[in-house]
Amino acid sequence: MTGDIVRRSVDAWMDESEEFEEEISDFRKGTLRRLAFIAACIAAAFIAAGIGMNIGDYRIDFFETYRVVWAHLTGNVYDETADWIMFQWRLPRICCDVLAGVGLAAAGAVMQSILRNPLADPYTTGISSGAAFGATVAMALGLSLTASGFAVVANAFFFALIPTAVILAVSKLRSASPATMIMTGIAIMYMFNATSTLIRLYADPDTQAAIFAWTVGTTDIREWSHVLMMTAFVIAGTFACQLMARRLNVIAAGDESARSIGVNAERLRVIALLVVSLLAAGIVSFTGLIGFVGLVCPHIARLIVGSDSRYLIPASAAFGALLLLAADIIGHVVVYGHSIQVGVITAFLGAPILLYLIIKQGKEVWRWNPSSKSKGCRAGTGDARTCSKA
Amino acid sequence: MAVLDIDGVSFSHGSKKILDGLAFKARKGEVVGILGQNGSGKTTLLNCINAEYRPQKGAVRLLNFSEESMDPSHRKCGSIDVRELSEHERSRVMATVEQNSHMNFPFSVMEVVRMGRYSRAGMLDENTDAEMDIVCSAMESTGVLGFSDRDVSELSGGEWRRVMIAQALAQEPEVLLLDEPTLHLDINHQFDLMDLCRTIVSERDILIIIVTHDLQLAARYCDRIIVMQNGRIVSMGTAEEVITAEMIREVFGMKARVGYDEEIGGMSVFLIGRDRGGT
């Protein structure tokens, strides 16, 4: 009797598996395609890193670059000069490119999900402006003269967290809707920018130059201690984002839907915002303002891997690393003997790419639907009723 | 066997009283229609049932729920207030399809339906054949399996509604709440959707509560109907008991002819026109 029931249910199960075989295998193929894109980005990033390490006055061949790095890591350096140049000058920069690309792009992808807005990135939520303000204050006070410029970084980091704190405070006052959060971020961004400008007006020329250089955004750092700290932020932050990925998907259909599926949307938004702020602040404080990476990379990745955050976050991250490495290479070769800061190149690359995507796209990758707030609708229908009565 | 006990629920928004002491019970295996005009408090009631709002008075309780859906601490109590459940627990018992939800990002149909498995399947067993089968059979029963790889932003309103219902089914709920499911649908799709509700109820033995203002569909498809006006229940019972010419005149202000129709095998409502008090 029991055996019969078991057999029947097994049969039913087998039956269904075959029934949906086509859909399931299609779906799994889709997953493979996404993984392939991520792998391709990582491979391309490795090549770009090789090219990046190869650029410079002292000639180290493309394949040679990785050999020098390997030799250093395994402890049998064979070319002292190449080793010194690599580890003193080139490799920190390359590492910084990768870290900043990964972190900023992942942060952008998560911010777009939690705020349900394609314009959300560390820039528009005020985190970058906060960091810039912090750095400006530190430099204006002459703190940059201390040993490694660490005070600037610490100050930038501290101020980068202020916009997040304000966003969270405001969202507690008026229940945490994505629109509220992004509006708050933009308001704070303007405030910080204005104050930074004010300070700059009264700073002496040397400080002004330093502030300017910082504001443009560069990955040209020499301190391995900075690279290590960035690594810690980026690995921890990106990993945390990836852990939240499944819940981030659910939030895309709105808070009420998310709750119905079993996700506490407001709490998730607060936690994700905190994680992403720490991640972005941890990068921006070292590099200065690198724009467009957090905006463009998730956008491009979404076109190829779709919106599932579990793939979108790693794909954006890998693409972000590639983009920054490419920007760095371009910055070093476009004007001979001079290097252009990576922040300038990302803006030059990013803006046209974004424009092209916006114009070219047949379907809207992103829809803005003002009727998403059903409460407003309900009030509206109430009005309609009173109107028809009158 | 009652699964849902709405026990004297009152809800006010600021000083405005929206629900006033509602009480009824609902069982598994039935389609309950909540009928009323705009502003009568239907959707608010739904939001009290799914714990989106907290009623100032009274409570919504779940009875006789399947114990494996609950966290251990809630297993043994025979009845539990929906507000005491975590989102995670609640979503395994109850699913809501909202009136106007939409996706902000281009997910595929399959991805959206799979989200319904969030509270049931862990991160790792989500890709097993058994899990995929549950997702696919939910899609099959609402007829969206044929376009499982389409982008949801390209779907029509009716298709999207069916995707959302498939997502809710993937949650394997015991209570399914639908807020105006037929709104903005073509007439043939409205009937398809209500047929679908009947099929789901008979196949899965769950409770479906439908909020609607469509008299004809409610009369035809609901086992029981609750009529609301100004936050109160004015009438409750089977379609035959509730859908009467007097009720329609009083609640909707419409003159109507109501009767049993052989061909439909149920109640038919024929709206004659606006009832202008006495004329």
XYZ file of C-alpha atoms in Angstrom:
669
model
C 0.000 0.000 0.000
C 2.629 2.514 1.115
C 4.968 1.189 -1.552
C 2.298 1.853 -4.099
C 1.889 5.455 -2.984
C 5.633 5.999 -3.030
C 5.917 4.455 -6.487
C 3.115 6.610 -7.779
C 4.591 9.773 -6.381
C 7.983 8.871 -7.771
C 6.385 8.231 -11.138
C 4.610 11.548 -10.931
C 7.865 13.235 -10.068
C 9.772 11.608 -12.904
C 6.914 12.444 -15.182
C 7.029 16.107 -14.302
C 10.745 16.297 -14.688
C 10.428 15.107 -18.233
C 7.482 17.326 -18.833
C 9.377 20.488 -17.973
C 12.693 19.258 -19.288
C 12.825 21.787 -22.076
C 12.092 24.825 -19.919
C 14.481 23.700 -17.223
C 17.335 23.026 -19.603
C 16.717 26.364 -21.351
C 16.910 28.072 -18.016
C 20.120 26.306 -17.097
C 21.665 27.223 -20.431
C 20.854 30.834 -19.593
C 22.734 30.436 -16.333
C 25.759 29.064 -18.173
C 25.723 32.015 -20.557
C 25.857 34.395 -17.610
C 28.713 32.540 -16.001
C 30.511 32.640 -19.353
C 30.183 36.431 -19.466
C 31.617 36.738 -15.972
C 34.492 34.411 -16.866
C 35.167 36.356 -20.069
C 35.309 39.628 -18.141
C 37.731 38.168 -15.636
C 39.948 36.789 -18.412
C 39.890 40.128 -20.210
C 40.745 41.863 -16.944
C 43.816 39.649 -16.575
C 44.958 40.581 -20.065
C 44.279 44.255 -19.404
C 46.228 44.027 -16.142
C 49.152 42.549 -18.078
C 49.048 45.374 -20.589
C 48.720 47.899 -17.790
C 51.813 46.542 -16.030
C 53.662 46.598 -19.319
C 53.179 50.329 -19.894
C 55.991 52.557 -18.767
C 59.455 53.797 -19.619
C 61.207 50.719 -18.336
C 60.421 47.932 -20.750
C 58.870 44.777 -19.331
C 57.158 42.508 -21.847
C 53.559 41.464 -21.494
C 54.308 37.905 -20.412
C 57.306 39.065 -18.481
C 55.057 41.163 -16.239
C 53.304 38.179 -14.730
C 56.616 36.333 -14.439
C 58.095 39.202 -12.426
C 55.084 39.242 -10.122
C 55.244 35.462 -9.717
C 58.955 35.581 -8.996
C 58.405 38.193 -6.300
C 55.593 36.249 -4.683
C 57.526 32.996 -4.634
C 60.571 34.804 -3.358
C 63.179 34.258 -6.089
C 63.548 37.635 -7.736
C 65.748 37.443 -10.841
C 65.513 41.007 -12.117
C 65.977 43.523 -9.322
C 65.132 46.606 -11.391
C 62.020 45.117 -12.930
C 60.945 43.896 -9.515
C 61.431 47.307 -7.945
C 59.603 49.122 -10.716
C 56.809 46.627 -10.681
C 56.173 46.608 -6.956
C 56.982 50.234 -6.288
C 55.209 51.808 -9.224
C 53.034 49.666 -11.381
C 51.452 46.879 -9.407
C 49.876 49.016 -6.653
C 48.199 51.030 -9.374
C 46.925 47.914 -11.166
C 45.659 46.428 -7.908
C 43.947 49.694 -7.112
C 42.292 49.705 -10.552
C 40.926 46.237 -9.983
C 39.788 46.902 -6.425
C 38.134 50.214 -7.202
C 36.442 48.760 -10.288
C 35.121 45.734 -8.457
C 33.973 47.645 -5.401
C 32.384 50.632 -7.096
C 30.564 48.523 -9.701
C 29.250 46.073 -7.116
C 28.189 48.975 -4.902
C 26.401 50.548 -7.868
C 24.583 47.317 -8.724
C 23.355 46.894 -5.158
C 22.333 50.544 -4.826
C 20.319 50.398 -8.028
C 18.515 47.343 -6.691
C 17.719 48.633 -3.224
C 16.718 52.099 -4.386
C 14.970 50.717 -7.484
C 16.547 53.487 -9.509
C 18.958 53.273 -12.429
C 20.668 56.485 -11.373
C 21.654 55.244 -7.960
C 25.383 54.919 -7.430
C 27.875 56.127 -4.822
C 27.807 59.518 -6.541
C 24.091 60.221 -6.433
C 23.657 58.982 -2.903
C 26.129 61.593 -1.714
C 28.770 59.147 -0.513
C 31.382 60.410 -2.959
C 30.661 64.055 -2.202
C 30.893 63.293 1.492
C 34.306 61.750 0.960
C 35.396 64.687 -1.182
C 34.288 67.108 1.502
C 36.163 65.153 4.154
C 39.324 65.158 2.051
C 38.959 68.880 1.315
C 38.622 69.732 4.978
C 41.621 67.609 5.868
C 43.794 69.198 3.195
C 42.639 72.721 3.999
C 43.637 72.113 7.599
C 47.057 71.009 6.365
C 46.631 67.432 7.470
C 47.910 66.096 4.187
C 51.407 67.037 5.296
C 51.421 64.161 7.785
C 53.425 61.085 6.974
C 51.411 59.096 4.441
C 48.448 61.321 3.881
C 46.523 58.927 6.008
C 44.613 61.660 7.805
C 43.059 62.658 4.496
C 41.881 59.119 3.914
C 40.489 58.751 7.412
C 38.673 62.048 7.195
C 37.283 61.220 3.761
C 36.036 57.906 5.061
C 34.385 59.481 8.064
C 32.599 62.111 6.014
C 31.554 59.560 3.391
C 29.449 57.852 6.021
C 27.567 61.030 6.939
C 25.257 60.985 3.887
C 24.330 57.399 4.694
C 23.576 58.304 8.275
C 21.365 61.180 7.125
C 19.606 58.996 4.545
C 18.885 56.391 7.190
C 17.691 59.010 9.676
C 15.383 60.632 7.127
C 14.021 57.285 6.040
C 13.186 56.481 9.645
C 11.165 59.694 9.871
C 9.264 59.054 6.685
C 9.062 55.297 6.091
C 12.032 54.150 4.000
C 10.805 54.586 0.442
C 13.464 54.436 -2.285
C 12.443 57.826 -3.657
C 12.922 59.469 -0.263
C 16.350 57.938 0.063
C 17.674 59.024 -3.291
C 16.239 62.545 -2.920
C 17.948 62.850 0.446
C 21.192 61.636 -1.109
C 21.010 64.222 -3.864
C 20.208 67.026 -1.402
C 23.225 66.092 0.692
C 25.413 65.830 -2.373
C 24.658 69.466 -3.273
C 25.255 70.613 0.259
C 28.626 68.915 0.501
C 29.690 70.097 -2.934
C 28.845 73.682 -2.091
C 30.745 73.538 1.176
C 33.748 71.945 -0.521
C 33.785 74.715 -3.104
C 33.603 77.309 -0.364
C 36.624 75.848 1.389
C 38.517 75.625 -1.876
C 37.912 79.323 -2.565
C 39.823 80.255 0.571
C 42.567 77.647 0.353
C 46.124 78.539 -0.689
C 47.245 77.547 -4.212
C 49.196 74.462 -3.127
C 46.297 73.055 -1.163
C 44.004 73.941 -4.023
C 46.113 71.877 -6.381
C 46.139 68.952 -3.964
C 42.402 69.142 -3.497
C 41.902 69.330 -7.239
C 44.074 66.293 -7.843
C 42.133 64.367 -5.256
C 38.778 65.375 -6.678
C 39.642 64.076 -10.133
C 40.053 60.528 -8.958
C 43.197 58.517 -9.483
C 44.242 54.970 -8.876
C 47.876 55.993 -8.872
C 48.674 55.105 -5.281
C 52.036 53.857 -4.124
C 51.341 52.691 -0.618
C 50.899 48.969 -0.219
C 49.247 49.582 3.140
C 46.518 51.513 1.329
C 46.108 48.725 -1.187
C 45.761 46.199 1.606
C 43.132 48.231 3.389
C 41.187 48.683 0.188
C 41.413 44.942 -0.394
C 39.871 44.283 2.990
C 36.981 46.665 2.300
C 36.366 45.352 -1.199
C 36.483 41.664 -0.363
C 34.304 41.981 2.740
C 31.879 44.379 1.085
C 31.471 42.508 -2.184
C 31.066 39.233 -0.363
C 28.350 40.708 1.848
C 26.584 42.067 -1.243
C 26.685 38.661 -2.856
C 25.140 37.111 0.244
C 22.236 39.536 0.002
C 21.796 39.002 -3.730
C 18.787 36.713 -3.586
C 16.900 39.073 -1.317
C 17.848 42.040 -3.480
C 16.051 40.401 -6.406
C 12.826 40.162 -4.478
C 12.843 43.838 -3.577
C 12.582 44.840 -7.257
C 8.818 44.261 -7.355
C 8.203 46.628 -4.471
C 8.267 46.438 -0.710
C 4.810 44.949 -0.310
C 5.518 42.187 -2.807
C 8.826 41.508 -1.107
C 7.135 41.139 2.258
C 4.573 38.793 0.737
C 7.430 36.634 -0.526
C 9.074 36.685 2.869
C 11.661 39.461 2.824
C 11.647 42.320 5.296
C 12.252 44.975 2.663
C 12.941 47.922 4.927
C 15.452 46.097 7.058
C 17.197 44.702 4.001
C 17.435 48.204 2.539
C 19.016 49.606 5.670
C 21.545 46.783 5.953
C 22.406 46.854 2.256
C 22.832 50.625 2.305
C 25.197 50.374 5.253
C 27.274 47.659 3.593
C 27.455 49.512 0.304
C 28.345 52.805 1.977
C 31.228 51.217 3.825
C 32.374 49.580 0.606
C 32.185 52.759 -1.457
C 33.674 54.917 1.281
C 36.519 52.445 1.668
C 37.411 52.972 -1.987
C 36.628 56.616 -2.583
C 38.654 57.713 0.434
C 41.789 56.313 -1.189
C 41.197 57.056 -4.846
C 39.171 60.246 -4.888
C 36.133 60.651 -7.055
C 35.931 58.054 -9.809
C 32.589 58.526 -11.441
C 30.483 56.472 -13.815
C 31.876 53.078 -12.856
C 29.072 52.451 -10.389
C 26.543 53.717 -12.899
C 27.651 52.247 -16.209
C 28.931 48.803 -15.219
C 25.715 47.453 -13.698
C 23.836 48.916 -16.630
C 25.945 47.090 -19.218
C 26.085 43.907 -17.166
C 22.296 43.948 -16.849
C 21.966 43.939 -20.631
C 23.935 40.728 -20.847
C 23.284 38.742 -17.680
C 19.830 40.097 -16.864
C 18.673 41.454 -13.540
C 19.281 38.530 -11.207
C 21.580 40.069 -8.594
C 23.305 36.773 -7.974
C 24.866 37.127 -11.417
C 24.555 40.876 -11.799
C 26.802 41.698 -8.854
C 29.753 39.504 -9.916
C 29.281 40.462 -13.574
C 29.261 44.180 -12.743
C 32.258 43.715 -10.495
C 34.270 41.882 -13.158
C 33.271 44.407 -15.789
C 34.119 47.261 -13.429
C 37.642 45.928 -12.950
C 38.014 45.608 -16.714
C 36.703 49.116 -17.335
C 39.027 50.758 -14.840
C 42.035 48.821 -16.132
C 41.147 49.868 -19.670
C 40.670 53.475 -18.567
C 44.041 53.366 -16.866
C 45.742 52.028 -19.988
C 44.112 54.683 -22.140
C 45.099 57.335 -19.622
C 48.723 56.262 -19.909
C 49.031 55.980 -23.675
C 46.845 58.725 -25.055
C 49.277 61.528 -24.298
C 52.884 60.408 -24.556
C 54.893 60.896 -21.425
C 51.910 62.060 -19.446
C 49.287 60.105 -17.624
C 45.706 61.248 -17.408
C 43.879 60.359 -14.227
C 41.574 57.421 -14.434
C 38.589 59.421 -13.160
C 38.729 61.634 -16.238
C 38.908 58.681 -18.597
C 36.024 56.804 -16.970
C 33.864 59.879 -17.392
C 34.943 60.222 -21.027
C 34.319 56.529 -21.666
C 31.304 56.142 -19.465
C 29.201 59.074 -20.557
C 29.069 58.191 -24.285
C 28.515 54.509 -23.492
C 25.618 55.432 -21.270
C 24.191 57.834 -23.850
C 24.514 55.217 -26.560
C 22.723 52.646 -24.433
C 19.921 55.018 -23.546
C 19.313 55.981 -27.159
C 19.945 52.612 -28.768
C 17.915 50.467 -26.452
C 14.746 49.215 -28.092
C 13.139 48.030 -24.932
C 13.300 49.941 -21.739
C 15.686 48.130 -19.498
C 14.403 50.155 -16.675
C 10.902 51.357 -16.113
C 9.913 54.197 -13.928
C 6.371 53.709 -12.843
C 4.982 56.503 -10.704
C 1.874 54.459 -9.905
C 3.935 51.930 -7.985
C 2.792 53.419 -4.726
C -0.596 51.830 -4.344
C -1.521 54.014 -1.389
C -1.603 57.068 -3.598
C -3.847 55.163 -5.965
C -6.246 54.279 -3.245
C -6.559 57.885 -2.242
C -7.135 58.670 -5.899
C -9.972 56.213 -6.243
C -11.490 57.658 -3.090
C -11.503 61.062 -4.743
C -13.080 59.619 -7.859
C -15.919 58.321 -5.789
C -16.637 61.654 -4.179
C -16.433 63.295 -7.588
C -19.010 60.971 -9.092
C -21.293 61.607 -6.156
C -21.193 65.352 -6.597
C -12.355 23.690 9.016
C -11.590 27.349 9.332
C -8.156 28.541 8.319
C -8.681 32.241 8.701
C -10.480 33.963 11.529
C -11.101 37.670 11.131
C -12.106 38.641 14.625
C -13.588 42.083 15.106
C -11.033 43.953 13.036
C -11.138 47.745 13.171
C -8.629 49.946 11.410
C -8.314 53.710 11.252
C -6.048 55.788 9.132
C -5.424 58.855 11.231
C -8.855 59.966 12.402
C -10.613 58.272 9.502
C -12.162 54.956 10.384
C -11.712 52.571 7.479
C -12.684 49.213 8.932
C -15.230 48.910 11.699
C -15.454 45.651 13.591
C -15.340 43.143 10.771
C -15.741 39.498 11.646
C -15.917 36.376 9.526
C -14.246 33.040 9.045
C -13.017 31.392 5.898
C -12.213 27.785 5.090
C -9.843 25.935 2.851
C -11.166 24.903 -0.521
C -13.339 27.932 -1.061
C -13.188 31.113 -3.050
C -14.324 34.034 -0.937
C -15.187 37.243 -2.718
C -14.983 40.584 -0.952
C -17.264 42.901 -2.815
C -17.775 46.604 -2.441
C -17.364 49.975 -4.047
C -14.155 51.946 -4.181
C -13.313 53.234 -0.745
C -15.389 50.666 1.091
C -12.279 49.289 2.775
C -11.801 46.093 0.738
C -8.116 46.497 0.088
C -7.492 47.724 3.617
C -9.099 44.534 4.865
C -6.780 42.549 2.623
C -3.825 44.465 4.019
C -4.949 43.626 7.544
C -5.184 39.963 6.621
C -1.660 39.856 5.215
C -0.355 41.862 8.178
C 0.697 44.811 6.067
C -1.427 46.983 8.402
C -1.949 46.510 12.102
C -5.607 46.708 13.132
C -6.244 48.957 16.149
C -8.856 46.550 17.423
C -9.367 42.852 16.854
C -7.039 40.435 15.123
C -6.620 38.201 12.117
C -5.774 34.657 13.147
C -4.638 31.612 11.294
C -6.129 28.305 12.391
C -5.244 24.743 11.529
C -2.212 25.759 9.501
C 0.253 23.094 8.470
C 2.828 22.946 11.199
C 5.882 22.452 9.022
C 5.389 25.948 7.605
C 6.035 27.467 10.990
C 9.123 28.041 13.053
C 9.315 25.563 15.965
C 8.093 28.062 18.562
C 4.831 28.602 16.687
C 4.143 25.005 15.766
C 1.988 23.773 18.588
C -0.420 26.644 19.005
C -3.649 25.950 17.175
C -4.289 29.573 16.296
C -1.899 32.420 15.767
C -2.182 36.124 15.071
C -0.748 36.908 11.633
C 1.110 39.873 13.146
C 3.138 37.532 15.308
C 4.595 35.683 12.354
C 7.852 36.724 10.774
C 7.745 37.682 7.071
C 9.464 34.421 6.371
C 6.895 32.285 8.171
C 3.938 34.243 6.894
C 5.035 33.919 3.304
C 4.896 30.142 3.571
C 1.247 30.263 4.610
C -0.024 33.302 2.793
C 0.611 34.868 -0.591
C -0.701 38.185 -1.864
C -1.028 39.330 -5.448
C -1.264 43.073 -5.402
C -3.369 45.241 -7.611
C -0.657 47.198 -9.332
C 2.736 45.724 -8.783
C 5.373 45.920 -11.443
C 8.997 44.948 -11.901
C 11.575 47.680 -11.979
C 14.171 45.551 -13.705
C 14.073 43.213 -16.721
C 13.709 39.824 -15.104
C 12.531 36.814 -17.082
C 9.203 35.192 -16.253
C 10.946 32.136 -14.827
C 13.132 34.281 -12.576
C 10.137 36.145 -11.205
C 8.242 32.950 -10.449
C 11.333 31.438 -8.841
C 11.432 34.339 -6.374
C 8.299 32.825 -4.851
C 10.479 29.972 -3.596
C 12.515 32.326 -1.419
C 11.082 31.260 1.915
C 10.836 27.575 0.968
C 14.124 26.684 -0.672
C 17.597 27.450 0.541
C 20.243 29.100 -1.606
C 21.765 25.772 -2.610
C 18.801 23.500 -3.267
C 17.113 26.155 -5.374
C 18.521 24.658 -8.542
C 17.521 21.053 -7.935
C 15.109 19.336 -10.295
C 12.484 19.068 -7.575
C 12.542 22.815 -6.997
C 12.472 23.583 -10.693
C 9.477 21.281 -11.038
C 7.523 23.190 -8.416
C 8.311 26.430 -10.225
C 7.404 24.987 -13.612
C 4.153 23.434 -12.436
C 3.130 26.756 -10.877
C 3.828 28.376 -14.226
C 1.939 25.669 -16.028
C -1.173 26.041 -13.935
C -1.422 29.752 -14.716
C -0.491 29.192 -18.351
C 2.722 31.181 -18.431
C 5.085 28.258 -19.015
C 4.994 28.877 -22.759
C 6.813 32.176 -22.390
C 8.985 31.364 -19.399
C 12.058 33.081 -20.854
C 10.344 36.322 -21.883
C 11.233 39.582 -20.241
C 8.469 40.555 -17.848
C 8.578 44.184 -18.951
C 7.288 43.102 -22.364
C 4.226 41.307 -21.029
C 0.648 42.493 -21.312
C -1.317 43.286 -18.179
C -3.092 39.941 -18.179
C 0.095 37.962 -18.722
C 1.826 39.849 -15.927
C -1.089 39.160 -13.589
C -0.776 35.461 -14.364
C 2.962 35.560 -13.736
C 2.343 37.128 -10.336
C -0.225 34.451 -9.510
C 2.276 31.777 -10.560
C 4.817 33.379 -8.236
C 2.277 33.265 -5.414
C 1.548 29.589 -6.176
C 5.249 28.815 -6.077
C 5.110 29.904 -2.439
C 2.756 26.952 -1.901
C 0.496 29.028 0.324
C -2.577 27.893 2.201
C -4.186 31.291 1.777
C -4.010 33.210 -1.487
C -5.111 36.840 -1.478
C -5.899 38.504 -4.798
C -6.524 42.240 -4.979
C -8.734 43.113 -7.969
C -7.199 40.374 -10.138
C -9.450 41.107 -13.102
C -8.892 44.851 -13.194
C -7.796 46.160 -16.602
C -8.154 42.734 -18.208
C -10.098 41.970 -21.369
C -13.429 40.312 -20.719
C -12.248 36.879 -21.938
C -9.134 37.087 -19.785
C -11.262 38.023 -16.798
C -13.173 34.785 -17.176
C -9.994 32.794 -17.790
C -8.517 34.179 -14.613
C -11.557 33.332 -12.525
C -11.624 29.842 -14.033
C -8.010 29.591 -13.025
C -8.906 30.493 -9.440
C -11.487 27.723 -9.351
C -8.997 25.227 -10.726
C -6.359 26.256 -8.183
C -8.810 25.884 -5.311
C -9.904 22.428 -6.391
C -6.406 21.195 -7.248
C -4.543 22.570 -4.271
C -7.257 22.784 -1.638
C -6.367 26.283 -0.504
C -8.352 29.350 0.457
C -8.553 32.116 -2.095
C -9.819 35.526 -1.083
C -10.580 37.837 -3.970
C -11.176 41.539 -3.567
C -13.262 42.811 -6.436
C -15.913 45.277 -7.414
C -17.133 43.109 -10.271
C -20.590 41.855 -9.354
C -20.996 39.447 -12.223
C -17.705 37.647 -11.731
C -18.179 37.456 -7.979
C -21.683 36.061 -8.378
C -20.494 33.398 -10.741
C -17.241 32.265 -9.276
C -17.226 32.806 -5.532
C -18.426 30.218 -3.053
C -19.080 32.895 -0.542
C -19.389 36.620 -0.872
C -18.817 39.315 1.697
C -20.265 42.696 0.800
C -18.642 45.734 2.361
C -19.822 49.289 2.628
C -18.145 52.106 4.571
C -15.886 49.688 6.389
C -18.645 47.374 7.556
C -19.921 44.041 6.343
C -23.459 44.590 5.101
C -24.109 41.125 3.773
C -22.414 37.770 3.818
C -23.245 34.335 2.465
C -23.454 32.317 -0.740
C -23.961 34.086 -4.042
C -27.656 33.186 -4.045
C -28.111 34.669 -0.598
C -26.094 37.805 -1.119
C -26.478 38.888 -4.705
C -29.945 40.330 -4.708
C -31.506 43.246 -6.487
C -31.989 45.031 -3.144
C -28.348 44.622 -2.138
C -27.168 45.950 -5.474
C -29.462 48.925 -5.185
C -28.443 49.714 -1.646
C -24.704 49.179 -1.932
C -23.960 50.052 -5.530
C -26.872 52.333 -6.300
C -27.728 50.318 -9.396
C -30.945 48.868 -10.662
C -30.338 45.239 -11.539
C -32.098 42.055 -12.492
C -30.745 39.026 -10.685
C -31.658 35.431 -11.197
C -30.502 31.869 -11.492
C -29.371 31.102 -15.001
C -29.578 27.554 -16.310
C -26.929 28.044 -18.927
C -24.401 29.513 -16.483
C -25.410 27.128 -13.737
C -25.178 30.001 -11.286
C -26.323 33.497 -10.549
C -26.513 36.035 -13.299
C -26.576 39.753 -12.775
C -28.004 42.064 -15.368
C -27.389 45.703 -14.660
C -30.223 47.881 -15.890
C -28.987 51.309 -14.972
C -28.362 53.862 -12.294
C -30.885 53.799 -9.511
C -31.850 57.413 -8.826
C -33.849 56.893 -5.673
C -37.519 56.252 -6.335
C -37.777 57.081 -10.029
